[in-house]
Amino acid sequence: MGFRPETPLLAVDGIINLQDEKGNWKGIVLIERKYPPVGLALPGGFVEIGETVEEALIREMKEETGLDVIIIKQFRVYSDPERDPRRHTVSVVFECVARGEPKGADDAKTARIYSYEEIPFEKLVFDHEKILKDYLADIKAVWRER
């Protein structure tokens, strides 16, 4: 077996813009994490071997929130080696939409809807405060097109 360099883990995070059944915007879904680091976060998780990032995103959103999401677009990639205190992790962040009521499951203790104005930035873990502030400042974000 040859030399195998250590590389960062690959993850996905979803910015889920939730709609009601009539298509009206309700807000964004955040989860309360069960495991350290404890706090609020975007739903997400690690990409599994043999999976595309898009497949991982759809799977992780379903596992953590119970929602079936539709991917709008890849938002950005976040790769700061300090973004996750557990290990260097690179995250591909997607903007997506869903309908229904989120329910916390898997690694999520709870899942809740927050209006864009009431996001509790001070309770967010990892670099999710930066991600959401970048998103809310993005003039091309789908939530601006309401």
mmCIF file of N, CA and C in Angstrom:
data_model
loop_
_atom_site.group_PDB
_atom_site.id
_atom_site.type_symbol
_atom_site.label_atom_id
_atom_site.label_comp_id
_atom_site.label_asym_id
_atom_site.label_seq_id
_atom_site.Cartn_x
_atom_site.Cartn_y
_atom_site.Cartn_z
ATOM 1 N N MET A 1 0.847 -1.180 0.000
ATOM 2 C CA MET A 1 0.000 0.000 0.000
ATOM 3 C C MET A 1 0.890 1.239 0.000
ATOM 4 N N GLY A 2 0.645 2.157 -0.915
ATOM 5 C CA GLY A 2 1.456 3.354 -1.054
ATOM 6 C C GLY A 2 1.077 4.438 -0.066
ATOM 7 N N PHE A 3 1.789 5.521 -0.164
ATOM 8 C CA PHE A 3 1.538 6.687 0.681
ATOM 9 C C PHE A 3 0.166 7.266 0.372
ATOM 10 N N ARG A 4 -0.611 7.524 1.415
ATOM 11 C CA ARG A 4 -1.932 8.134 1.249
ATOM 12 C C ARG A 4 -1.972 9.427 2.039
ATOM 13 N N PRO A 5 -1.957 10.554 1.358
ATOM 14 C CA PRO A 5 -1.990 11.826 2.093
ATOM 15 C C PRO A 5 -3.334 12.013 2.788
ATOM 16 N N GLU A 6 -3.285 12.691 3.921
ATOM 17 C CA GLU A 6 -4.530 13.027 4.607
ATOM 18 C C GLU A 6 -5.156 14.204 3.870
ATOM 19 N N THR A 7 -6.438 14.107 3.633
ATOM 20 C CA THR A 7 -7.144 15.179 2.934
ATOM 21 C C THR A 7 -8.349 15.615 3.769
ATOM 22 N N PRO A 8 -8.870 16.812 3.499
ATOM 23 C CA PRO A 8 -10.052 17.264 4.240
ATOM 24 C C PRO A 8 -11.259 16.371 3.954
ATOM 25 N N LEU A 9 -12.190 16.335 4.893
ATOM 26 C CA LEU A 9 -13.459 15.648 4.673
ATOM 27 C C LEU A 9 -14.341 16.532 3.792
ATOM 28 N N LEU A 10 -15.227 15.907 3.049
ATOM 29 C CA LEU A 10 -16.144 16.635 2.177
ATOM 30 C C LEU A 10 -17.549 16.557 2.767
ATOM 31 N N ALA A 11 -18.177 17.721 2.909
ATOM 32 C CA ALA A 11 -19.523 17.804 3.485
ATOM 33 C C ALA A 11 -20.417 18.661 2.601
ATOM 34 N N VAL A 12 -21.701 18.621 2.908
ATOM 35 C CA VAL A 12 -22.686 19.482 2.246
ATOM 36 C C VAL A 12 -23.526 20.153 3.330
ATOM 37 N N ASP A 13 -23.968 21.358 3.049
ATOM 38 C CA ASP A 13 -24.899 22.074 3.918
ATOM 39 C C ASP A 13 -26.002 22.636 3.033
ATOM 40 N N GLY A 14 -27.222 22.669 3.576
ATOM 41 C CA GLY A 14 -28.351 23.150 2.801
ATOM 42 C C GLY A 14 -29.006 24.376 3.407
ATOM 43 N N ILE A 15 -29.160 25.399 2.584
ATOM 44 C CA ILE A 15 -29.948 26.569 2.957
ATOM 45 C C ILE A 15 -31.341 26.285 2.406
ATOM 46 N N ILE A 16 -32.223 25.788 3.287
ATOM 47 C CA ILE A 16 -33.569 25.394 2.859
ATOM 48 C C ILE A 16 -34.513 26.575 3.041
ATOM 49 N N ASN A 17 -34.990 27.105 1.927
ATOM 50 C CA ASN A 17 -36.024 28.136 1.937
ATOM 51 C C ASN A 17 -37.358 27.406 1.921
ATOM 52 N N LEU A 18 -38.117 27.551 3.002
ATOM 53 C CA LEU A 18 -39.359 26.800 3.148
ATOM 54 C C LEU A 18 -40.539 27.599 2.627
ATOM 55 N N GLN A 19 -41.397 26.918 1.885
ATOM 56 C CA GLN A 19 -42.616 27.522 1.355
ATOM 57 C C GLN A 19 -43.824 26.839 1.979
ATOM 58 N N ASP A 20 -44.948 27.581 2.062
ATOM 59 C CA ASP A 20 -46.188 26.915 2.447
ATOM 60 C C ASP A 20 -46.783 26.283 1.190
ATOM 61 N N GLU A 21 -47.920 25.632 1.325
ATOM 62 C CA GLU A 21 -48.505 24.908 0.185
ATOM 63 C C GLU A 21 -48.917 25.823 -0.974
ATOM 64 N N LYS A 22 -49.069 27.130 -0.707
ATOM 65 C CA LYS A 22 -49.424 28.079 -1.761
ATOM 66 C C LYS A 22 -48.192 28.709 -2.398
ATOM 67 N N GLY A 23 -47.002 28.326 -1.916
ATOM 68 C CA GLY A 23 -45.782 28.876 -2.473
ATOM 69 C C GLY A 23 -45.285 30.137 -1.787
ATOM 70 N N ASN A 24 -45.924 30.523 -0.674
ATOM 71 C CA ASN A 24 -45.482 31.700 0.070
ATOM 72 C C ASN A 24 -44.267 31.340 0.926
ATOM 73 N N TRP A 25 -43.318 32.260 1.018
ATOM 74 C CA TRP A 25 -42.090 32.013 1.764
ATOM 75 C C TRP A 25 -42.339 32.063 3.264
ATOM 76 N N LYS A 26 -41.862 31.043 3.968
ATOM 77 C CA LYS A 26 -42.034 30.970 5.423
ATOM 78 C C LYS A 26 -40.744 31.282 6.163
ATOM 79 N N GLY A 27 -39.600 30.997 5.558
ATOM 80 C CA GLY A 27 -38.329 31.235 6.229
ATOM 81 C C GLY A 27 -37.323 30.154 5.904
ATOM 82 N N ILE A 28 -36.315 30.062 6.761
ATOM 83 C CA ILE A 28 -35.201 29.149 6.561
ATOM 84 C C ILE A 28 -35.218 28.093 7.670
ATOM 85 N N VAL A 29 -34.747 26.898 7.366
ATOM 86 C CA VAL A 29 -34.743 25.806 8.338
ATOM 87 C C VAL A 29 -33.367 25.695 8.985
ATOM 88 N N LEU A 30 -33.342 25.718 10.314
ATOM 89 C CA LEU A 30 -32.125 25.461 11.078
ATOM 90 C C LEU A 30 -32.384 24.279 11.999
ATOM 91 N N ILE A 31 -31.332 23.534 12.292
ATOM 92 C CA ILE A 31 -31.455 22.403 13.202
ATOM 93 C C ILE A 31 -30.712 22.698 14.498
ATOM 94 N N GLU A 32 -31.153 22.062 15.558
ATOM 95 C CA GLU A 32 -30.411 22.076 16.813
ATOM 96 C C GLU A 32 -29.636 20.765 16.840
ATOM 97 N N ARG A 33 -28.308 20.861 16.951
ATOM 98 C CA ARG A 33 -27.449 19.677 16.887
ATOM 99 C C ARG A 33 -27.534 18.843 18.160
ATOM 100 N N LYS A 34 -27.545 17.519 17.977
ATOM 101 C CA LYS A 34 -27.540 16.586 19.115
ATOM 102 C C LYS A 34 -26.142 16.412 19.684
ATOM 103 N N TYR A 35 -25.140 16.493 18.817
ATOM 104 C CA TYR A 35 -23.765 16.163 19.200
ATOM 105 C C TYR A 35 -22.858 17.383 19.085
ATOM 106 N N PRO A 36 -21.734 17.381 19.830
ATOM 107 C CA PRO A 36 -20.804 18.521 19.767
ATOM 108 C C PRO A 36 -20.274 18.718 18.343
ATOM 109 N N PRO A 37 -20.100 19.956 17.955
ATOM 110 C CA PRO A 37 -20.427 21.156 18.712
ATOM 111 C C PRO A 37 -21.942 21.382 18.752
ATOM 112 N N VAL A 38 -22.453 21.608 19.954
ATOM 113 C CA VAL A 38 -23.884 21.791 20.171
ATOM 114 C C VAL A 38 -24.254 23.239 19.869
ATOM 115 N N GLY A 39 -25.391 23.417 19.241
ATOM 116 C CA GLY A 39 -25.886 24.740 18.877
ATOM 117 C C GLY A 39 -26.782 24.602 17.665
ATOM 118 N N LEU A 40 -27.090 25.723 17.052
ATOM 119 C CA LEU A 40 -27.899 25.721 15.834
ATOM 120 C C LEU A 40 -26.994 25.644 14.618
ATOM 121 N N ALA A 41 -27.519 25.033 13.557
ATOM 122 C CA ALA A 41 -26.726 24.870 12.338
ATOM 123 C C ALA A 41 -27.649 24.716 11.140
ATOM 124 N N LEU A 42 -27.072 24.921 9.985
ATOM 125 C CA LEU A 42 -27.739 24.515 8.758
ATOM 126 C C LEU A 42 -27.756 22.991 8.752
ATOM 127 N N PRO A 43 -28.795 22.377 8.212
ATOM 128 C CA PRO A 43 -28.754 20.926 8.097
ATOM 129 C C PRO A 43 -27.674 20.528 7.094
ATOM 130 N N GLY A 44 -27.024 19.414 7.366
ATOM 131 C CA GLY A 44 -25.973 18.960 6.466
ATOM 132 C C GLY A 44 -25.256 17.756 7.008
ATOM 133 N N GLY A 45 -24.240 17.336 6.290
ATOM 134 C CA GLY A 45 -23.470 16.179 6.724
ATOM 135 C C GLY A 45 -22.431 15.806 5.698
ATOM 136 N N PHE A 46 -21.826 14.660 5.921
ATOM 137 C CA PHE A 46 -20.711 14.228 5.094
ATOM 138 C C PHE A 46 -21.177 13.484 3.840
ATOM 139 N N VAL A 47 -20.430 13.673 2.766
ATOM 140 C CA VAL A 47 -20.658 12.964 1.513
ATOM 141 C C VAL A 47 -20.113 11.551 1.681
ATOM 142 N N GLU A 48 -20.899 10.561 1.296
ATOM 143 C CA GLU A 48 -20.471 9.175 1.394
ATOM 144 C C GLU A 48 -19.777 8.727 0.110
ATOM 145 N N ILE A 49 -18.930 7.728 0.224
ATOM 146 C CA ILE A 49 -18.246 7.169 -0.947
ATOM 147 C C ILE A 49 -19.295 6.720 -1.965
ATOM 148 N N GLY A 50 -19.078 7.073 -3.236
ATOM 149 C CA GLY A 50 -19.995 6.692 -4.302
ATOM 150 C C GLY A 50 -21.169 7.627 -4.490
ATOM 151 N N GLU A 51 -21.192 8.728 -3.756
ATOM 152 C CA GLU A 51 -22.309 9.668 -3.782
ATOM 153 C C GLU A 51 -21.849 10.995 -4.381
ATOM 154 N N THR A 52 -22.706 11.628 -5.175
ATOM 155 C CA THR A 52 -22.411 12.986 -5.624
ATOM 156 C C THR A 52 -22.761 13.949 -4.490
ATOM 157 N N VAL A 53 -22.269 15.180 -4.572
ATOM 158 C CA VAL A 53 -22.615 16.154 -3.534
ATOM 159 C C VAL A 53 -24.115 16.462 -3.563
ATOM 160 N N GLU A 54 -24.700 16.443 -4.743
ATOM 161 C CA GLU A 54 -26.137 16.700 -4.854
ATOM 162 C C GLU A 54 -26.942 15.575 -4.189
ATOM 163 N N GLU A 55 -26.543 14.324 -4.412
ATOM 164 C CA GLU A 55 -27.218 13.195 -3.773
ATOM 165 C C GLU A 55 -27.060 13.271 -2.249
ATOM 166 N N ALA A 56 -25.862 13.631 -1.807
ATOM 167 C CA ALA A 56 -25.614 13.753 -0.364
ATOM 168 C C ALA A 56 -26.487 14.846 0.237
ATOM 169 N N LEU A 57 -26.622 15.956 -0.460
ATOM 170 C CA LEU A 57 -27.442 17.059 0.042
ATOM 171 C C LEU A 57 -28.897 16.613 0.207
ATOM 172 N N ILE A 58 -29.455 16.001 -0.810
ATOM 173 C CA ILE A 58 -30.852 15.552 -0.760
ATOM 174 C C ILE A 58 -31.030 14.528 0.366
ATOM 175 N N ARG A 59 -30.100 13.595 0.509
ATOM 176 C CA ARG A 59 -30.171 12.582 1.570
ATOM 177 C C ARG A 59 -30.077 13.208 2.954
ATOM 178 N N GLU A 60 -29.096 14.083 3.154
ATOM 179 C CA GLU A 60 -28.895 14.702 4.467
ATOM 180 C C GLU A 60 -30.079 15.587 4.866
ATOM 181 N N MET A 61 -30.651 16.320 3.922
ATOM 182 C CA MET A 61 -31.800 17.171 4.236
ATOM 183 C C MET A 61 -32.980 16.309 4.689
ATOM 184 N N LYS A 62 -33.197 15.188 4.005
ATOM 185 C CA LYS A 62 -34.287 14.272 4.368
ATOM 186 C C LYS A 62 -34.025 13.655 5.738
ATOM 187 N N GLU A 63 -32.776 13.199 5.984
ATOM 188 C CA GLU A 63 -32.434 12.562 7.251
ATOM 189 C C GLU A 63 -32.588 13.511 8.436
ATOM 190 N N GLU A 64 -32.162 14.755 8.274
ATOM 191 C CA GLU A 64 -32.135 15.678 9.416
ATOM 192 C C GLU A 64 -33.410 16.495 9.594
ATOM 193 N N THR A 65 -34.172 16.704 8.524
ATOM 194 C CA THR A 65 -35.364 17.559 8.636
ATOM 195 C C THR A 65 -36.654 16.875 8.201
ATOM 196 N N GLY A 66 -36.553 15.730 7.535
ATOM 197 C CA GLY A 66 -37.734 15.063 6.998
ATOM 198 C C GLY A 66 -38.262 15.699 5.730
ATOM 199 N N LEU A 67 -37.567 16.708 5.210
ATOM 200 C CA LEU A 67 -38.042 17.435 4.031
ATOM 201 C C LEU A 67 -37.410 16.909 2.748
ATOM 202 N N ASP A 68 -38.216 16.879 1.693
ATOM 203 C CA ASP A 68 -37.716 16.579 0.359
ATOM 204 C C ASP A 68 -37.399 17.920 -0.293
ATOM 205 N N VAL A 69 -36.130 18.165 -0.554
ATOM 206 C CA VAL A 69 -35.735 19.465 -1.096
ATOM 207 C C VAL A 69 -35.556 19.412 -2.603
ATOM 208 N N ILE A 70 -35.694 20.582 -3.188
ATOM 209 C CA ILE A 70 -35.362 20.786 -4.600
ATOM 210 C C ILE A 70 -34.174 21.733 -4.603
ATOM 211 N N ILE A 71 -33.089 21.301 -5.226
ATOM 212 C CA ILE A 71 -31.891 22.144 -5.291
ATOM 213 C C ILE A 71 -32.115 23.248 -6.315
ATOM 214 N N ILE A 72 -31.891 24.484 -5.883
ATOM 215 C CA ILE A 72 -31.966 25.627 -6.789
ATOM 216 C C ILE A 72 -30.613 25.827 -7.463
ATOM 217 N N LYS A 73 -29.552 25.872 -6.633
ATOM 218 C CA LYS A 73 -28.212 26.052 -7.181
ATOM 219 C C LYS A 73 -27.178 25.776 -6.096
ATOM 220 N N GLN A 74 -25.957 25.520 -6.543
ATOM 221 C CA GLN A 74 -24.840 25.478 -5.603
ATOM 222 C C GLN A 74 -24.558 26.918 -5.223
ATOM 223 N N PHE A 75 -24.498 27.194 -3.931
ATOM 224 C CA PHE A 75 -24.261 28.558 -3.479
ATOM 225 C C PHE A 75 -22.771 28.869 -3.477
ATOM 226 N N ARG A 76 -22.021 28.275 -2.563
ATOM 227 C CA ARG A 76 -20.575 28.498 -2.471
ATOM 228 C C ARG A 76 -19.918 27.294 -1.822
ATOM 229 N N VAL A 77 -18.594 27.289 -1.872
ATOM 230 C CA VAL A 77 -17.798 26.280 -1.174
ATOM 231 C C VAL A 77 -17.055 26.980 -0.045
ATOM 232 N N TYR A 78 -17.091 26.400 1.139
ATOM 233 C CA TYR A 78 -16.401 26.949 2.307
ATOM 234 C C TYR A 78 -15.335 25.952 2.742
ATOM 235 N N SER A 79 -14.077 26.422 2.821
ATOM 236 C CA SER A 79 -12.963 25.495 3.027
ATOM 237 C C SER A 79 -11.953 25.929 4.085
ATOM 238 N N ASP A 80 -12.273 26.949 4.877
ATOM 239 C CA ASP A 80 -11.344 27.378 5.920
ATOM 240 C C ASP A 80 -11.015 26.183 6.816
ATOM 241 N N PRO A 81 -9.725 25.863 6.995
ATOM 242 C CA PRO A 81 -9.354 24.716 7.826
ATOM 243 C C PRO A 81 -9.880 24.802 9.258
ATOM 244 N N GLU A 82 -10.251 25.997 9.724
ATOM 245 C CA GLU A 82 -10.736 26.183 11.094
ATOM 246 C C GLU A 82 -12.270 26.195 11.183
ATOM 247 N N ARG A 83 -12.964 25.975 10.082
ATOM 248 C CA ARG A 83 -14.434 26.110 10.084
ATOM 249 C C ARG A 83 -15.144 25.060 10.921
ATOM 250 N N ASP A 84 -14.529 23.888 11.085
ATOM 251 C CA ASP A 84 -15.096 22.814 11.902
ATOM 252 C C ASP A 84 -14.051 22.438 12.946
ATOM 253 N N PRO A 85 -14.380 22.574 14.238
ATOM 254 C CA PRO A 85 -13.387 22.298 15.286
ATOM 255 C C PRO A 85 -12.951 20.836 15.361
ATOM 256 N N ARG A 86 -13.701 19.938 14.733
ATOM 257 C CA ARG A 86 -13.372 18.521 14.812
ATOM 258 C C ARG A 86 -12.267 18.113 13.851
ATOM 259 N N ARG A 87 -12.282 18.710 12.653
ATOM 260 C CA ARG A 87 -11.319 18.334 11.618
ATOM 261 C C ARG A 87 -11.506 19.265 10.422
ATOM 262 N N HIS A 88 -10.459 19.386 9.599
ATOM 263 C CA HIS A 88 -10.570 20.188 8.383
ATOM 264 C C HIS A 88 -11.646 19.569 7.485
ATOM 265 N N THR A 89 -12.706 20.347 7.258
ATOM 266 C CA THR A 89 -13.841 19.897 6.472
ATOM 267 C C THR A 89 -14.190 20.964 5.439
ATOM 268 N N VAL A 90 -14.344 20.539 4.205
ATOM 269 C CA VAL A 90 -14.760 21.422 3.117
ATOM 270 C C VAL A 90 -16.242 21.178 2.891
ATOM 271 N N SER A 91 -17.034 22.252 2.849
ATOM 272 C CA SER A 91 -18.470 22.103 2.643
ATOM 273 C C SER A 91 -18.928 22.784 1.363
ATOM 274 N N VAL A 92 -19.701 22.048 0.575
ATOM 275 C CA VAL A 92 -20.379 22.596 -0.594
ATOM 276 C C VAL A 92 -21.781 22.972 -0.116
ATOM 277 N N VAL A 93 -22.096 24.255 -0.212
ATOM 278 C CA VAL A 93 -23.370 24.758 0.297
ATOM 279 C C VAL A 93 -24.332 24.949 -0.873
ATOM 280 N N PHE A 94 -25.545 24.450 -0.690
ATOM 281 C CA PHE A 94 -26.576 24.549 -1.717
ATOM 282 C C PHE A 94 -27.748 25.378 -1.232
ATOM 283 N N GLU A 95 -28.326 26.120 -2.166
ATOM 284 C CA GLU A 95 -29.575 26.827 -1.930
ATOM 285 C C GLU A 95 -30.685 25.912 -2.446
ATOM 286 N N CYS A 96 -31.700 25.674 -1.613
ATOM 287 C CA CYS A 96 -32.774 24.792 -2.035
ATOM 288 C C CYS A 96 -34.110 25.262 -1.464
ATOM 289 N N VAL A 97 -35.174 24.659 -1.958
ATOM 290 C CA VAL A 97 -36.519 24.968 -1.470
ATOM 291 C C VAL A 97 -37.209 23.667 -1.078
ATOM 292 N N ALA A 98 -38.187 23.793 -0.198
ATOM 293 C CA ALA A 98 -38.986 22.646 0.223
ATOM 294 C C ALA A 98 -40.325 23.150 0.728
ATOM 295 N N ARG A 99 -41.258 22.225 0.826
ATOM 296 C CA ARG A 99 -42.558 22.481 1.435
ATOM 297 C C ARG A 99 -42.770 21.444 2.517
ATOM 298 N N GLY A 100 -43.549 21.809 3.521
ATOM 299 C CA GLY A 100 -43.845 20.878 4.604
ATOM 300 C C GLY A 100 -43.363 21.414 5.934
ATOM 301 N N GLU A 101 -43.490 20.592 6.953
ATOM 302 C CA GLU A 101 -43.061 20.962 8.302
ATOM 303 C C GLU A 101 -41.797 20.188 8.648
ATOM 304 N N PRO A 102 -40.706 20.888 8.970
ATOM 305 C CA PRO A 102 -39.477 20.180 9.319
ATOM 306 C C PRO A 102 -39.593 19.480 10.673
ATOM 307 N N LYS A 103 -38.987 18.302 10.756
ATOM 308 C CA LYS A 103 -38.952 17.543 12.011
ATOM 309 C C LYS A 103 -37.533 17.055 12.208
ATOM 310 N N GLY A 104 -36.939 17.395 13.340
ATOM 311 C CA GLY A 104 -35.567 16.991 13.624
ATOM 312 C C GLY A 104 -35.439 15.482 13.746
ATOM 313 N N ALA A 105 -34.413 14.915 13.115
ATOM 314 C CA ALA A 105 -34.141 13.476 13.185
ATOM 315 C C ALA A 105 -32.655 13.264 12.920
ATOM 316 N N ASP A 106 -32.184 12.042 13.079
ATOM 317 C CA ASP A 106 -30.798 11.683 12.854
ATOM 318 C C ASP A 106 -29.904 12.504 13.793
ATOM 319 N N ASP A 107 -29.000 13.327 13.272
ATOM 320 C CA ASP A 107 -28.108 14.141 14.103
ATOM 321 C C ASP A 107 -28.774 15.417 14.623
ATOM 322 N N ALA A 108 -30.006 15.668 14.182
ATOM 323 C CA ALA A 108 -30.715 16.892 14.578
ATOM 324 C C ALA A 108 -31.690 16.602 15.714
ATOM 325 N N LYS A 109 -31.508 17.316 16.809
ATOM 326 C CA LYS A 109 -32.422 17.199 17.948
ATOM 327 C C LYS A 109 -33.779 17.789 17.580
ATOM 328 N N THR A 110 -33.751 18.958 16.949
ATOM 329 C CA THR A 110 -34.964 19.625 16.478
ATOM 330 C C THR A 110 -34.665 20.299 15.145
ATOM 331 N N ALA A 111 -35.724 20.626 14.424
ATOM 332 C CA ALA A 111 -35.615 21.417 13.195
ATOM 333 C C ALA A 111 -36.712 22.458 13.266
ATOM 334 N N ARG A 112 -36.358 23.704 12.992
ATOM 335 C CA ARG A 112 -37.314 24.796 13.164
ATOM 336 C C ARG A 112 -37.170 25.813 12.035
ATOM 337 N N ILE A 113 -38.263 26.510 11.762
ATOM 338 C CA ILE A 113 -38.294 27.556 10.738
ATOM 339 C C ILE A 113 -38.000 28.896 11.399
ATOM 340 N N TYR A 114 -37.105 29.673 10.773
ATOM 341 C CA TYR A 114 -36.799 31.026 11.232
ATOM 342 C C TYR A 114 -37.018 31.980 10.072
ATOM 343 N N SER A 115 -37.680 33.106 10.340
ATOM 344 C CA SER A 115 -37.759 34.136 9.304
ATOM 345 C C SER A 115 -36.346 34.680 9.122
ATOM 346 N N TYR A 116 -36.086 35.277 8.004
ATOM 347 C CA TYR A 116 -34.739 35.796 7.730
ATOM 348 C C TYR A 116 -34.330 36.838 8.763
ATOM 349 N N GLU A 117 -35.317 37.570 9.303
ATOM 350 C CA GLU A 117 -35.034 38.622 10.274
ATOM 351 C C GLU A 117 -34.772 38.088 11.678
ATOM 352 N N GLU A 118 -35.179 36.856 11.979
ATOM 353 C CA GLU A 118 -35.035 36.332 13.341
ATOM 354 C C GLU A 118 -33.968 35.245 13.485
ATOM 355 N N ILE A 119 -33.107 35.089 12.507
ATOM 356 C CA ILE A 119 -32.050 34.081 12.609
ATOM 357 C C ILE A 119 -31.149 34.414 13.802
ATOM 358 N N PRO A 120 -31.004 33.494 14.754
ATOM 359 C CA PRO A 120 -30.166 33.751 15.942
ATOM 360 C C PRO A 120 -28.684 33.482 15.633
ATOM 361 N N PHE A 121 -28.051 34.436 14.968
ATOM 362 C CA PHE A 121 -26.670 34.258 14.504
ATOM 363 C C PHE A 121 -25.715 33.865 15.626
ATOM 364 N N GLU A 122 -25.947 34.388 16.825
ATOM 365 C CA GLU A 122 -25.036 34.126 17.943
ATOM 366 C C GLU A 122 -25.081 32.671 18.406
ATOM 367 N N LYS A 123 -26.094 31.915 18.004
ATOM 368 C CA LYS A 123 -26.217 30.512 18.419
ATOM 369 C C LYS A 123 -25.723 29.531 17.351
ATOM 370 N N LEU A 124 -25.313 30.052 16.212
ATOM 371 C CA LEU A 124 -24.873 29.182 15.112
ATOM 372 C C LEU A 124 -23.470 28.642 15.358
ATOM 373 N N VAL A 125 -23.269 27.369 15.007
ATOM 374 C CA VAL A 125 -21.956 26.729 15.158
ATOM 375 C C VAL A 125 -21.251 26.663 13.798
ATOM 376 N N PHE A 126 -20.019 26.148 13.853
ATOM 377 C CA PHE A 126 -19.159 26.095 12.665
ATOM 378 C C PHE A 126 -19.025 27.513 12.106
ATOM 379 N N ASP A 127 -19.047 27.638 10.790
ATOM 380 C CA ASP A 127 -18.998 28.964 10.154
ATOM 381 C C ASP A 127 -20.362 29.323 9.563
ATOM 382 N N HIS A 128 -21.420 28.773 10.144
ATOM 383 C CA HIS A 128 -22.740 28.967 9.564
ATOM 384 C C HIS A 128 -23.245 30.398 9.683
ATOM 385 N N GLU A 129 -22.726 31.161 10.644
ATOM 386 C CA GLU A 129 -23.053 32.585 10.689
ATOM 387 C C GLU A 129 -22.538 33.268 9.423
ATOM 388 N N LYS A 130 -21.299 32.988 9.065
ATOM 389 C CA LYS A 130 -20.706 33.571 7.850
ATOM 390 C C LYS A 130 -21.478 33.142 6.608
ATOM 391 N N ILE A 131 -21.791 31.844 6.527
ATOM 392 C CA ILE A 131 -22.518 31.335 5.363
ATOM 393 C C ILE A 131 -23.852 32.059 5.209
ATOM 394 N N LEU A 132 -24.611 32.166 6.291
ATOM 395 C CA LEU A 132 -25.927 32.804 6.193
ATOM 396 C C LEU A 132 -25.835 34.301 5.935
ATOM 397 N N LYS A 133 -24.845 34.953 6.509
ATOM 398 C CA LYS A 133 -24.680 36.385 6.214
ATOM 399 C C LYS A 133 -24.263 36.581 4.759
ATOM 400 N N ASP A 134 -23.405 35.713 4.248
ATOM 401 C CA ASP A 134 -23.053 35.765 2.816
ATOM 402 C C ASP A 134 -24.301 35.563 1.966
ATOM 403 N N TYR A 135 -25.108 34.597 2.349
ATOM 404 C CA TYR A 135 -26.315 34.289 1.597
ATOM 405 C C TYR A 135 -27.303 35.452 1.611
ATOM 406 N N LEU A 136 -27.531 36.019 2.781
ATOM 407 C CA LEU A 136 -28.492 37.121 2.885
ATOM 408 C C LEU A 136 -28.012 38.374 2.153
ATOM 409 N N ALA A 137 -26.710 38.480 1.950
ATOM 410 C CA ALA A 137 -26.157 39.619 1.203
ATOM 411 C C ALA A 137 -26.102 39.352 -0.306
ATOM 412 N N ASP A 138 -26.360 38.115 -0.714
ATOM 413 C CA ASP A 138 -26.260 37.731 -2.127
ATOM 414 C C ASP A 138 -27.482 38.229 -2.890
ATOM 415 N N ILE A 139 -27.256 39.159 -3.769
ATOM 416 C CA ILE A 139 -28.342 39.765 -4.537
ATOM 417 C C ILE A 139 -29.054 38.753 -5.433
ATOM 418 N N LYS A 140 -28.385 37.635 -5.768
ATOM 419 C CA LYS A 140 -28.979 36.627 -6.648
ATOM 420 C C LYS A 140 -29.664 35.495 -5.891
ATOM 421 N N ALA A 141 -29.737 35.591 -4.575
ATOM 422 C CA ALA A 141 -30.363 34.535 -3.778
ATOM 423 C C ALA A 141 -31.851 34.446 -4.121
ATOM 424 N N VAL A 142 -32.377 33.244 -4.141
ATOM 425 C CA VAL A 142 -33.770 33.030 -4.522
ATOM 426 C C VAL A 142 -34.743 33.765 -3.591
ATOM 427 N N TRP A 143 -34.376 33.919 -2.315
ATOM 428 C CA TRP A 143 -35.312 34.576 -1.402
ATOM 429 C C TRP A 143 -35.526 36.039 -1.748
ATOM 430 N N ARG A 144 -34.595 36.659 -2.470
ATOM 431 C CA ARG A 144 -34.771 38.051 -2.890
ATOM 432 C C ARG A 144 -35.786 38.185 -4.031
ATOM 433 N N GLU A 145 -36.048 37.063 -4.698
ATOM 434 C CA GLU A 145 -36.910 37.093 -5.876
ATOM 435 C C GLU A 145 -38.372 36.893 -5.524
ATOM 436 N N ARG A 146 -38.724 37.118 -4.254
ATOM 437 C CA ARG A 146 -40.108 36.909 -3.814
ATOM 438 C C ARG A 146 -41.007 38.003 -4.331
#
